[in-house]
Structure formats: structure tokens, C-alpha cells
CSV table of C-alpha atoms in Angstrom, one decimal:
chain,number,residue,atom,x,y,z
R,1,MET,CA,62.6,86.8,118.5
R,2,VAL,CA,59.7,86.8,116.0
R,3,ALA,CA,58.1,89.9,114.6
R,4,ILE,CA,54.8,90.4,112.7
R,5,LEU,CA,55.0,92.8,109.8
R,6,GLY,CA,54.5,96.2,111.2
R,7,ALA,CA,57.0,96.0,114.0
R,8,ASN,CA,59.5,98.9,113.9
R,9,SER,CA,57.5,100.5,111.1
R,10,VAL,CA,58.1,104.2,110.8
R,11,SER,CA,56.2,106.7,108.7
R,12,GLY,CA,57.0,110.4,108.2
R,13,GLY,CA,60.0,112.2,109.6
R,14,TYR,CA,63.6,111.6,108.6
R,15,GLU,CA,64.1,108.6,106.4
R,16,VAL,CA,67.4,106.6,106.6
R,17,SER,CA,68.1,105.2,103.1
R,18,ASN,CA,71.0,102.8,103.7
R,19,SER,CA,72.8,100.6,106.2
R,20,LEU,CA,76.0,98.6,106.1
R,21,ARG,CA,75.8,94.8,106.4
R,22,PHE,CA,78.6,93.3,108.5
R,23,ASN,CA,79.3,89.6,108.1
R,24,ASN,CA,81.6,88.2,110.8
R,25,ASP,CA,82.5,85.2,108.6
R,26,ASP,CA,84.1,87.8,106.2
R,27,SER,CA,86.1,89.5,109.0
R,28,ALA,CA,84.5,92.8,107.8
R,29,PHE,CA,85.3,96.1,109.7
R,30,LEU,CA,86.0,99.8,109.2
R,31,SER,CA,89.1,101.6,110.5
R,32,LEU,CA,90.5,105.1,110.7
R,33,THR,CA,93.7,106.7,112.0
R,34,GLN,CA,93.5,110.5,112.6
R,35,THR,CA,95.2,113.4,114.4
R,36,ALA,CA,94.7,114.1,118.1
R,37,GLY,CA,91.3,115.4,119.3
R,38,ASN,CA,89.2,115.7,122.4
R,39,ARG,CA,89.7,112.6,124.5
R,40,ARG,CA,87.5,113.6,127.4
R,41,LEU,CA,84.3,115.0,125.8
R,42,LEU,CA,82.6,113.2,123.0
R,43,THR,CA,79.5,111.3,122.1
R,44,PHE,CA,79.1,108.0,120.0
R,45,SER,CA,75.8,107.1,118.4
R,46,THR,CA,74.7,104.3,116.0
R,47,TRP,CA,71.7,102.3,115.0
R,48,LEU,CA,72.3,98.6,114.7
R,49,LYS,CA,70.5,95.3,114.1
R,50,ARG,CA,72.2,92.1,115.2
R,51,SER,CA,72.3,89.0,113.1
R,52,SER,CA,73.9,86.6,115.6
R,53,LEU,CA,74.5,86.7,119.3
R,54,GLY,CA,77.6,86.5,121.5
R,55,ASP,CA,80.9,88.4,121.6
R,56,GLN,CA,80.8,91.2,119.0
R,57,ASN,CA,82.6,94.5,118.9
R,58,ILE,CA,80.8,97.8,118.0
R,59,PHE,CA,83.3,100.6,118.3
R,60,ASN,CA,86.8,101.1,119.8
R,61,GLY,CA,90.1,102.9,119.7
R,62,GLY,CA,93.5,101.6,120.6
R,63,ASN,CA,97.1,100.9,119.6
R,64,SER,CA,97.7,97.4,120.9
R,65,THR,CA,96.7,94.9,123.5
R,66,SER,CA,97.8,97.3,126.2
R,67,GLU,CA,95.8,100.4,125.5
R,68,PHE,CA,92.2,100.6,124.2
R,69,THR,CA,88.7,101.8,124.9
R,70,ALA,CA,86.0,99.4,123.5
R,71,LEU,CA,82.2,99.2,123.3
R,72,TYR,CA,81.0,95.7,122.5
R,73,PHE,CA,78.5,92.9,123.2
R,74,THR,CA,79.6,90.2,125.6
R,75,SER,CA,79.2,86.5,125.2
R,76,ALA,CA,76.1,86.9,127.4
R,77,ASP,CA,74.7,89.6,125.0
R,78,GLU,CA,75.2,92.5,127.4
R,79,LEU,CA,76.4,95.9,126.2
R,80,PHE,CA,79.9,96.5,127.8
R,81,LEU,CA,82.2,99.5,127.8
R,82,TYR,CA,85.7,98.7,128.8
R,83,ASP,CA,88.9,100.8,129.0
R,84,TYR,CA,92.4,99.2,129.5
R,85,ARG,CA,95.9,100.7,129.6
R,86,GLY,CA,97.9,98.0,131.4
R,87,ALA,CA,95.2,98.1,134.1
R,88,GLU,CA,91.5,98.7,134.0
R,89,GLY,CA,90.5,102.3,133.5
R,90,MET,CA,86.8,101.8,133.2
R,91,SER,CA,84.3,98.9,133.2
R,92,LEU,CA,80.6,99.5,132.6
R,93,LYS,CA,78.2,96.7,131.8
R,94,LEU,CA,74.5,97.1,131.3
R,95,ASN,CA,72.2,94.8,133.3
R,96,ARG,CA,70.1,93.8,130.3
R,97,LYS,CA,70.3,91.5,127.2
R,98,PHE,CA,70.3,92.4,123.5
R,99,ARG,CA,68.9,89.3,121.8
R,100,ASP,CA,66.3,90.6,119.4
R,101,VAL,CA,67.6,89.8,115.9
R,102,SER,CA,64.6,91.3,114.2
R,103,ALA,CA,64.8,94.8,115.7
R,104,TRP,CA,66.9,97.9,115.3
R,105,TYR,CA,68.5,99.4,118.5
R,106,HIS,CA,69.7,103.0,118.8
R,107,ILE,CA,72.7,103.2,121.1
R,108,VAL,CA,74.3,106.4,122.4
R,109,VAL,CA,77.3,106.5,124.7
R,110,ALA,CA,78.1,110.1,125.9
R,111,PHE,CA,81.4,110.9,127.6
R,112,ASP,CA,82.5,113.8,129.8
R,113,THR,CA,85.3,112.6,132.1
R,114,THR,CA,85.7,116.1,133.4
R,115,GLN,CA,82.5,115.8,135.5
R,116,SER,CA,83.0,115.7,139.3
R,117,THR,CA,80.2,113.1,139.7
R,118,ALA,CA,81.4,109.7,138.5
R,119,SER,CA,78.1,108.5,137.1
R,120,ASN,CA,77.9,111.7,134.9
R,121,ARG,CA,81.2,110.9,133.2
R,122,VAL,CA,79.6,108.2,131.0
R,123,LYS,CA,75.9,108.0,130.1
R,124,PHE,CA,74.3,105.1,128.1
R,125,TYR,CA,71.0,105.5,126.2
R,126,VAL,CA,69.1,102.8,124.3
R,127,ASN,CA,66.2,103.8,122.1
R,128,GLY,CA,66.0,107.2,123.7
R,129,VAL,CA,66.0,106.0,127.3
R,130,GLN,CA,68.9,106.4,129.7
R,131,GLU,CA,70.2,103.1,131.1
R,132,THR,CA,70.8,103.2,134.9
R,133,SER,CA,71.0,99.5,135.8
R,134,PHE,CA,74.6,98.1,135.6
R,135,SER,CA,76.0,94.7,136.5
R,136,SER,CA,79.4,96.3,136.5
R,137,SER,CA,79.9,100.0,137.2
R,138,ASN,CA,83.6,101.1,137.5
R,139,TYR,CA,83.3,104.6,136.1
R,140,PRO,CA,86.4,106.4,134.7
R,141,ALA,CA,88.6,108.5,136.9
R,142,GLN,CA,88.0,112.3,136.6
R,143,ASN,CA,89.8,113.7,133.5
R,144,LEU,CA,90.6,110.3,132.2
R,145,ASP,CA,91.8,110.5,128.6
R,146,LEU,CA,90.0,107.8,126.5
R,147,MET,CA,91.8,105.8,123.9
R,148,LEU,CA,89.8,107.6,121.3
R,149,ASN,CA,90.9,110.6,119.2
R,150,VAL,CA,94.5,110.0,120.3
R,151,ASN,CA,96.8,110.4,117.3
R,152,SER,CA,97.9,108.6,114.2
R,153,SER,CA,99.5,105.8,116.2
R,154,PHE,CA,96.1,104.8,117.5
R,155,THR,CA,93.3,103.3,115.3
R,156,THR,CA,89.6,103.7,115.6
R,157,ARG,CA,87.6,100.6,114.5
R,158,ILE,CA,84.0,99.9,113.8
R,159,GLY,CA,83.0,96.2,113.9
R,160,ARG,CA,86.3,94.6,115.1
R,161,TYR,CA,87.8,94.2,118.6
R,162,PRO,CA,91.1,96.2,119.0
R,163,THR,CA,93.3,93.6,120.5
R,164,SER,CA,93.2,90.9,117.8
R,165,SER,CA,91.4,89.9,114.6
R,166,SER,CA,88.4,88.7,116.5
R,167,LEU,CA,84.9,89.6,117.9
R,168,TYR,CA,83.7,90.9,114.6
R,169,PHE,CA,80.3,92.6,114.5
R,170,ASP,CA,77.6,90.5,112.8
R,171,GLY,CA,74.6,92.5,111.6
R,172,TYR,CA,73.7,95.9,110.2
R,173,MET,CA,74.6,99.5,111.2
R,174,CYS,CA,73.3,102.8,110.0
R,175,GLU,CA,73.7,106.5,111.0
R,176,THR,CA,77.0,105.9,112.8
R,177,ALA,CA,78.6,109.1,114.3
R,178,VAL,CA,80.9,110.6,116.8
R,179,VAL,CA,80.4,114.2,117.9
R,180,GLU,CA,83.5,115.8,119.5
R,181,ASP,CA,83.5,118.4,122.3
R,182,SER,CA,79.9,117.6,123.4
R,183,GLN,CA,78.3,115.1,125.8
R,184,LEU,CA,74.9,114.9,124.0
R,185,ASP,CA,71.7,113.2,125.1
R,186,PRO,CA,69.8,111.1,122.6
R,187,THR,CA,67.5,113.9,121.5
R,188,SER,CA,70.3,115.2,119.3
R,189,PHE,CA,70.0,112.0,117.3
R,190,GLY,CA,66.4,110.9,117.6
R,191,GLU,CA,62.9,111.6,118.9
R,192,PHE,CA,59.7,109.8,119.9
R,193,ASP,CA,56.9,109.9,117.3
R,194,ASP,CA,53.2,110.1,118.0
R,195,ASN,CA,53.1,106.3,118.7
R,196,ASN,CA,56.0,106.6,121.2
R,197,VAL,CA,58.4,104.9,118.8
R,198,TRP,CA,62.0,106.1,118.9
R,199,ILE,CA,62.9,107.3,115.4
R,200,PRO,CA,66.0,109.0,113.9
R,201,LYS,CA,66.6,112.7,113.3
R,202,ASP,CA,68.5,114.3,110.4
R,203,LEU,CA,72.0,115.0,111.7
R,204,SER,CA,73.1,117.4,109.1
R,205,ASP,CA,72.7,120.4,111.4
R,206,LEU,CA,74.9,119.0,114.2
R,207,THR,CA,78.2,120.6,115.0
R,208,PHE,CA,80.5,117.6,114.9
R,209,GLY,CA,84.0,118.9,115.8
R,210,ASP,CA,87.2,118.5,113.8
R,211,GLU,CA,87.9,114.8,114.7
R,212,ALA,CA,84.3,113.7,114.5
R,213,PHE,CA,82.6,111.6,111.7
R,214,TYR,CA,79.2,110.7,110.4
R,215,LEU,CA,78.8,107.5,108.3
R,216,LYS,CA,75.7,107.2,106.2
R,217,TYR,CA,76.9,104.2,104.2
R,218,LYS,CA,75.4,105.5,101.0
R,219,GLN,CA,78.5,105.0,98.7
R,220,THR,CA,79.7,101.6,97.4
R,221,GLY,CA,83.3,102.1,96.6
R,222,THR,CA,86.1,100.4,98.6
R,223,SER,CA,88.6,103.3,98.7
R,224,GLN,CA,89.1,105.5,101.7
R,225,ASN,CA,87.5,108.6,100.2
R,226,SER,CA,84.1,110.4,99.7
R,227,SER,CA,83.0,107.7,97.2
R,228,GLY,CA,83.8,104.8,99.6
R,229,ILE,CA,81.5,102.7,101.9
R,230,GLY,CA,83.2,104.5,104.8
R,231,ALA,CA,82.6,108.0,103.5
R,232,ASP,CA,82.4,110.7,106.2
R,233,SER,CA,79.4,113.1,105.8
R,234,SER,CA,80.4,115.4,108.7
R,235,GLY,CA,82.4,117.7,106.5
R,236,ASN,CA,85.7,116.6,108.1
R,237,ASP,CA,86.8,114.1,105.5
R,238,ASN,CA,87.5,111.5,108.2
R,239,HIS,CA,86.7,108.7,105.8
R,240,TYR,CA,87.0,105.2,107.1
R,241,ALA,CA,89.0,102.5,105.3
R,242,VAL,CA,86.9,99.3,104.6
R,243,SER,CA,88.1,95.8,105.0
R,244,ASN,CA,86.3,92.8,103.4
R,245,PHE,CA,83.1,94.7,102.4
R,246,GLN,CA,81.5,94.6,98.9
R,247,ALA,CA,79.1,97.0,97.2
R,248,ILE,CA,76.3,94.5,97.9
R,249,ASP,CA,76.8,95.0,101.6
R,250,VAL,CA,75.3,98.5,101.4
R,251,THR,CA,71.6,97.7,101.9
R,252,GLU,CA,68.2,99.4,102.3
R,253,ASP,CA,67.5,97.5,105.6
R,254,THR,CA,67.5,100.4,108.0
R,255,CYS,CA,66.0,101.7,111.2
R,256,THR,CA,63.2,103.4,109.2
R,257,ASN,CA,62.6,100.4,106.9
R,258,ASN,CA,63.3,97.1,108.6
R,259,PHE,CA,63.5,94.1,106.2
R,260,ALA,CA,62.9,90.5,107.0
R,261,THR,CA,65.8,88.2,107.4
R,262,LEU,CA,66.2,84.6,108.4
R,263,ASN,CA,65.9,84.0,112.2
R,264,PRO,CA,68.8,82.2,113.9
R,265,MET,CA,66.8,82.2,117.2
R,266,ILE,CA,64.2,79.7,115.9
R,267,ARG,CA,65.1,76.0,116.2
R,268,ASN,CA,62.9,73.2,115.1
R,269,ARG,CA,62.9,69.9,117.0
R,270,TYR,CA,65.2,68.1,114.5
R,271,SER,CA,68.7,69.4,114.1
R,272,ASN,CA,69.7,72.4,112.0
R,273,SER,CA,73.1,72.0,110.5
R,274,LYS,CA,74.0,75.6,110.0
R,275,GLU,CA,73.1,79.1,111.2
R,276,PRO,CA,72.3,81.9,108.7
R,277,GLU,CA,75.1,84.2,107.5
R,278,ASP,CA,75.5,87.3,105.4
R,279,GLY,CA,73.2,89.4,107.6
R,280,ASN,CA,70.9,86.4,108.0
R,281,CYS,CA,70.1,86.5,104.3
R,282,ALA,CA,71.9,83.3,103.4
R,283,VAL,CA,72.2,79.7,104.8
R,284,ARG,CA,74.6,76.9,103.7
R,285,PHE,CA,73.5,73.5,105.0
R,286,THR,CA,76.8,71.6,105.1
R,287,ASP,CA,76.3,68.7,107.5
R,288,THR,CA,75.6,65.3,106.0
R,289,ASN,CA,75.6,63.4,109.2
R,290,GLY,CA,71.9,63.1,109.6
R,291,ASN,CA,71.1,66.7,110.3
R,292,ILE,CA,68.1,68.2,108.6
R,293,GLY,CA,68.0,72.0,108.0
R,294,LYS,CA,65.2,74.5,108.1
R,295,GLU,CA,65.2,78.3,108.6
R,296,PHE,CA,62.3,80.7,109.0
R,297,SER,CA,61.9,84.4,108.4
R,298,THR,CA,61.9,87.0,111.2
R,299,PHE,CA,58.6,88.4,109.9
R,300,GLY,CA,55.2,86.7,109.6
R,301,VAL,CA,52.2,88.1,107.8
R,302,ASN,CA,48.5,87.4,107.9
R,303,SER,CA,47.3,90.1,105.4
R,304,GLY,CA,48.6,92.0,102.4
R,305,LYS,CA,50.5,90.9,99.2
R,306,TRP,CA,54.2,90.1,99.4
R,307,TYR,CA,57.0,89.1,97.1
R,308,TRP,CA,60.5,87.7,97.6
R,309,GLU,CA,63.1,85.7,95.8
R,310,VAL,CA,65.4,82.8,96.8
R,311,LYS,CA,68.6,82.0,94.9
R,312,VAL,CA,69.6,78.3,95.3
R,313,PRO,CA,73.4,78.1,94.6
R,314,VAL,CA,73.3,74.4,95.5
R,315,VAL,CA,70.0,72.5,95.0
R,316,ALA,CA,70.7,69.1,96.6
R,317,ARG,CA,67.2,68.5,98.1
R,318,ALA,CA,66.1,72.1,98.4
R,319,TYR,CA,62.6,73.3,99.5
R,320,VAL,CA,61.3,76.8,99.3
R,321,GLY,CA,58.0,77.6,101.0
R,322,VAL,CA,55.6,79.2,103.5
R,323,GLY,CA,53.9,78.0,106.6
R,324,TYR,CA,52.9,78.4,110.2
R,325,MET,CA,56.3,78.6,111.9
R,326,GLN,CA,55.0,77.8,115.5
R,327,GLU,CA,53.5,74.4,114.4
R,328,MET,CA,56.2,73.5,111.8
R,329,SER,CA,59.1,74.1,114.2
R,330,ALA,CA,57.6,71.6,116.6
R,331,PHE,CA,57.5,68.7,114.1
R,332,THR,CA,59.9,65.9,114.8
R,333,ASN,CA,59.9,64.9,111.1
R,334,PRO,CA,60.1,67.1,108.0
R,335,TYR,CA,57.0,69.1,107.6
R,336,TYR,CA,55.7,67.2,104.5
R,337,ASP,CA,55.5,64.0,106.5
R,338,ASN,CA,52.8,65.5,108.7
R,339,ASN,CA,49.1,65.8,107.8
R,340,PRO,CA,48.2,68.5,108.1
R,341,SER,CA,51.6,69.9,107.5
R,342,LYS,CA,50.8,73.6,108.3
R,343,GLY,CA,53.0,74.6,105.4
R,344,PHE,CA,53.8,73.9,101.8
R,345,ALA,CA,56.8,74.3,99.5
R,346,ILE,CA,58.1,73.8,95.9
R,347,ASN,CA,60.9,71.2,96.0
R,348,TYR,CA,64.0,70.4,94.0
R,349,ASN,CA,61.9,68.4,91.5
R,350,GLY,CA,59.5,71.2,90.9
R,351,GLN,CA,56.8,69.5,92.9
R,352,LEU,CA,54.5,70.9,95.6
R,353,GLU,CA,54.9,69.2,99.0
R,354,TYR,CA,52.2,69.4,101.6
R,355,ASP,CA,50.2,67.1,103.9
R,356,SER,CA,52.3,64.0,103.2
R,357,THR,CA,51.6,64.6,99.5
R,358,SER,CA,53.5,65.7,96.5
R,359,THR,CA,52.1,66.8,93.2
R,360,SER,CA,53.6,68.1,90.0
R,361,TYR,CA,53.7,71.9,89.7
R,362,GLY,CA,56.7,73.3,87.9
R,363,SER,CA,60.3,72.7,86.6
R,364,SER,CA,63.0,71.0,88.5
R,365,LEU,CA,65.6,73.3,90.1
R,366,SER,CA,69.1,73.6,88.9
R,367,ASN,CA,72.1,75.2,90.8
R,368,ASN,CA,71.8,79.0,90.9
R,369,ASP,CA,68.2,79.1,89.9
R,370,ILE,CA,66.1,81.9,91.5
R,371,VAL,CA,62.7,80.9,92.9
R,372,GLN,CA,60.1,83.7,93.1
R,373,ILE,CA,57.3,83.7,95.6
R,374,ALA,CA,54.2,85.9,95.4
R,375,LEU,CA,52.0,85.5,98.5
R,376,ASP,CA,48.5,87.0,98.6
R,377,MET,CA,47.3,86.7,102.2
R,378,ASP,CA,44.2,88.8,101.5
R,379,ASN,CA,42.9,86.0,99.3
R,380,HIS,CA,44.9,83.1,100.7
R,381,LEU,CA,46.8,82.4,97.4
R,382,CYS,CA,50.4,81.7,96.6
R,383,TRP,CA,52.4,81.4,93.4
R,384,PHE,CA,56.0,80.2,92.7
R,385,GLY,CA,58.1,81.2,89.8
R,386,ILE,CA,61.6,80.1,88.5
R,387,ASN,CA,64.0,82.4,86.7
R,388,GLY,CA,61.2,84.8,85.7
R,389,THR,CA,58.6,82.2,84.6
R,390,TRP,CA,55.6,81.6,86.8
R,391,GLN,CA,55.0,77.9,87.3
R,392,ASN,CA,51.9,75.8,86.6
R,393,SER,CA,51.1,78.1,83.6
R,394,ALA,CA,50.3,81.1,85.9
R,395,THR,CA,50.6,84.6,84.5
R,396,GLN,CA,51.6,88.0,85.9
R,397,SER,CA,48.1,89.3,85.2
R,398,GLU,CA,46.5,86.4,87.1
R,399,ILE,CA,48.7,87.1,90.1
R,400,GLU,CA,48.0,90.8,90.1
R,401,ASN,CA,44.2,90.2,89.9
R,402,SER,CA,44.2,87.4,92.5
R,403,THR,CA,42.8,84.9,90.1
R,404,ALA,CA,42.7,81.6,91.8
R,405,SER,CA,43.2,79.2,88.9
R,406,ASN,CA,46.9,78.3,88.7
R,407,ASP,CA,48.2,79.1,92.2
R,408,ALA,CA,49.6,76.6,94.6
R,409,THR,CA,46.6,76.4,96.9
R,410,THR,CA,44.3,75.6,93.9
R,411,LYS,CA,46.7,73.0,92.8
R,412,MET,CA,46.6,71.4,96.3
R,413,GLY,CA,42.8,71.8,96.5
R,414,THR,CA,43.0,73.5,99.9
R,415,GLN,CA,43.8,76.9,101.4
R,416,GLN,CA,44.2,75.4,104.9
R,417,ASN,CA,47.8,76.5,105.2
R,418,LEU,CA,47.0,80.1,104.5
R,419,ASN,CA,43.5,80.9,105.8
R,420,SER,CA,43.5,80.1,109.5
R,421,GLY,CA,44.2,83.7,110.5
R,422,GLU,CA,47.7,82.7,111.9
R,423,PHE,CA,50.8,84.5,110.8
R,424,VAL,CA,52.6,82.8,107.9
R,425,PHE,CA,56.4,82.8,107.6
R,426,ALA,CA,58.8,82.2,104.7
R,427,PHE,CA,61.1,79.3,105.1
R,428,VAL,CA,63.8,77.3,103.3
R,429,SER,CA,64.7,73.7,104.0
R,430,ASP,CA,66.7,70.7,103.1
R,431,PRO,CA,64.7,67.9,104.7
R,432,SER,CA,67.1,65.2,103.7
R,433,SER,CA,69.7,63.8,106.1
R,434,SER,CA,72.1,63.6,103.2
R,435,GLY,CA,71.3,67.1,101.8
R,436,LYS,CA,73.7,70.0,101.5
R,437,ALA,CA,71.5,72.7,99.9
R,438,SER,CA,72.3,76.4,100.1
R,439,PHE,CA,70.1,79.4,99.8
R,440,ASP,CA,70.4,83.2,99.4
R,441,ILE,CA,67.1,84.8,100.5
R,442,ASN,CA,66.2,88.2,99.0
R,443,PHE,CA,63.4,89.9,100.8
R,444,GLY,CA,64.5,93.1,99.0
R,445,ASN,CA,67.9,93.3,100.5
R,446,PRO,CA,70.0,90.9,98.4
R,447,THR,CA,73.3,89.4,99.2
R,448,PHE,CA,73.9,88.3,95.6
R,449,SER,CA,74.4,90.4,92.5
R,450,ILE,CA,71.2,91.7,90.9
R,451,SER,CA,71.4,92.4,87.1
R,452,SER,CA,68.1,94.1,86.5
R,453,SER,CA,67.2,96.1,89.6
R,454,ASN,CA,63.5,95.5,89.7
R,455,ASN,CA,61.6,96.7,92.8
R,456,ASP,CA,58.0,96.8,94.1
R,457,GLY,CA,57.5,100.3,93.0
R,458,LYS,CA,58.9,101.6,96.3
R,459,TYR,CA,61.5,99.4,98.0
R,460,GLY,CA,63.7,96.5,97.6
R,461,ASN,CA,65.9,95.2,94.8
R,462,PHE,CA,64.9,92.1,92.8
R,463,GLU,CA,66.1,90.2,89.8
R,464,TYR,CA,62.6,89.7,88.3
R,465,ALA,CA,59.6,91.9,87.8
R,466,VAL,CA,57.4,92.2,91.0
R,467,PRO,CA,53.7,91.8,90.3
R,468,SER,CA,51.9,95.1,90.8
R,469,GLY,CA,50.4,95.5,94.2
R,470,TYR,CA,53.0,93.1,95.9
R,471,TYR,CA,55.7,94.4,98.2
R,472,ALA,CA,59.1,93.5,99.6
R,473,LEU,CA,58.9,91.9,103.0
R,474,CYS,CA,59.7,95.0,104.9
R,475,THR,CA,58.0,97.4,107.3
R,476,LYS,CA,57.3,100.0,104.6
R,477,ARG,CA,54.6,99.6,101.9
């Protein structure tokens, strides 16, 4: 999916400050063992944004391969609730796909197995609306005890399948909670705003129950306590243990401020050698067998002033730029071989590449350099910096005042790649068939350590000073 900036934007109401980034390549998950609680009457709620598709666990409880209750995405990207205890106890699969990697979903699963009507024993809600279409609908038997809230011999997990070290969640979660002793509808967790957009509510007034939990992902420690990433804010001290997370995985990308990432759903006509990782904020091109790599952002812009940074751990033949994704993704050759190319970039030699042309612009890149991009779509201008120095003798003041003297479009002698009215997307590329460049893209939600903690005056976290009037590539400004 592709989003224009403004999608999922929320103003007013309850603001969610943090999420947790799950990277399936790191085998990251949360876990908790606890005393026995209500196994028939409880509600699970979380907001999530997927980074990749296919089999991924969301939430489960169990003790082994023989007894578990699990909520997960299938290989066909359907939401599936399954219970097993030597035989199937429940099987409910939604008849819809969850394939938008640019959007946040709110998912509520509410249990009351004491109900006499089978379809009332489990209720699904997505973004405030009850789901009633199922491709599989084996409801639990009346008074079935779920494999949740069992006892200390059973483990509750978030982000990993119960039966083996597999099916790790890949993406972001925020506002993850279980409420015990109540089958709640989604209005306990969210509401529709004046634009009919589903937004979160403050959960601090909820009565959670003794074996419930509420994870805000505000802390950055790795211990299982109130200072840890898995800290419980319900008042129960049901703190989750964390496995394979770092402090940098606590991010500002949330359901009330959605940040751009790289988009694994976009494929250009020549081969990509690697999908994004680390919450779609990094890509490692590793294939040297003739595959050329390019990745685009999930968000495109056609107005406003925007800032982001790209760390280049391995330069190889790295390119960092902007362009019209729809046209560029259709090229059978690297974009700079086309005229017009519909995009431009600064390359590993510090040159501008565009329209089958290259021209000197800045310094050559070295491994671990950070490229800065300031994009002014109101005036169709763009500047590149390296490690805090704006290239082509540009100054911070010039960028803030939209002075068209040392920007990239002036250097190229054309604004054709910014002024068509089309939406412009960030991209990174290694257009060489022998290249193995790698990139960490920071739209304000970095995956790499930031030493100086600059921001745009409101949001994001950057290594270098953001020009005044420019904003992180997110839905808030």
C-alpha cells in the first residue's frame, strides 16, 4: 500500500506517545507467567502496524505444543484465533486480508465462553467495527477454559507463536492490554472522531482485573519490572519479560502519529535483492548476482517541508534520493539511465544523478555517514547534507528561507522532478548489479543510536539539527 501524508493523521483527543518495534529477524517477543485468573471472560486489545506479511503471531497463552490459545496472522494474511488442547477447541478466521503496511489497525478480541449463543462467546472488532464474516467459524464450547490466565506453568506471549520459536511478529504495537472479568466492546478502548476516524482512548480509568495488564511501551529497560520495556501500567505489576529488544525499539511511531517507513509492497521491474527490516526502517542489499535494489517510502508528499536522515553503514554504490515512485518503479533500468528520470539522488561519489546525467554536488560517502535530506515541496527545492554539513555550499539559513541558490534543483537546472503536482517519495538504491549497499532510514523513528537527540521542534529524533519549518515525515506537524 502507498499513503499520502495525512493518512491516519489524528488531532486532539488522547495521544499515544510510544510503540514497540518488533523485528522478526531478531526473534523479539514478550512473555509472562502468572497466577490463575479468569479463563472464560476477558478482552484483548492492541493497536498494530505490520512491517511484513505472512505468518505472524500477535498474542497467545500455552504450555507446550499440546495446549494453547493463539491469535495470529496466517500465511494468507488473515486474522486467525485458534485453540488446541490435543484436539481443536476453537477455530475462527476472519474473511478479510490485512496487507496495508502503512496503516495502524486496532484489534479487539472479546471472550465470554459462558454465553449460551455460540457466536457471542468470541467477538472480533477491527478499527471499531465488529467483524461478522468468517472463512472458518468453529466457536468454543460453552464454558470452555481458554489457555490464558491459567497458572505459572503456562506462558503468555506477545509476538511469538506458542509451539516453537517461530512466527514472530514483524511490525509495531502500542496500547496492548488484557481486561479480565469483562467482555468489552471497542468503545472501551477507542472512539470515532468528527472525521469518522477510529482513534484511541485513555485506558487509565478501566478496571483491569487482577491478572490483566496494560503495556504502554514507554520504558526502555530490559528487566522485567516497572522500568522495563514490558512494564505493566494496569497497577497489577504484571510486567512482561523482554527477549531480543533494545531501547531503540521503543519508538514514537504510533496510532496517533504514524511515521513513514520503507514499503515492502512496492516492487520495481528489476529485481530487489532484499526486503526491508527493523520495522521497515533499514535495508541490506546482499545479493551480488545481478540484482539491483531500490526501496521507496510508504508516504509521498506534494506540499510542505520535510526532513529525514539516512545512515549508510555500507556505501558500495549507494544512492539516496526522491522521486515519483509510480514512474520510477516501472523503469527496467536504473532510474538515472532514463530521461526524464522522474527522480534524482546524491550518489556514493557525492554527485547528483538525474536524467542520464551526473554532476558534482558534494563529498563522497564513507561507511556510516549520515545523509540529510531537506525537501521543500512548497517551492520545489531539495538539499542534501552529509554528517551535519549541507552540500554545494548551502546554509541552514538558505534552506529555512527557501533560497534557491545552492539546492539540488538549481544545480540540475530544472525542477521537473518536483513540480508536476505528483506525490514525491523518498527512496534508497544500489543500482549496481555488483553492489551491496545498506541503509538505515530515519524518518524520525531511528533504528540506530542517536547521540544528539535533535527534533523538528515537535516530533522525531535526529542526529543533526532540523531546519526550522521542516518536519519529520509523519502524520503530525
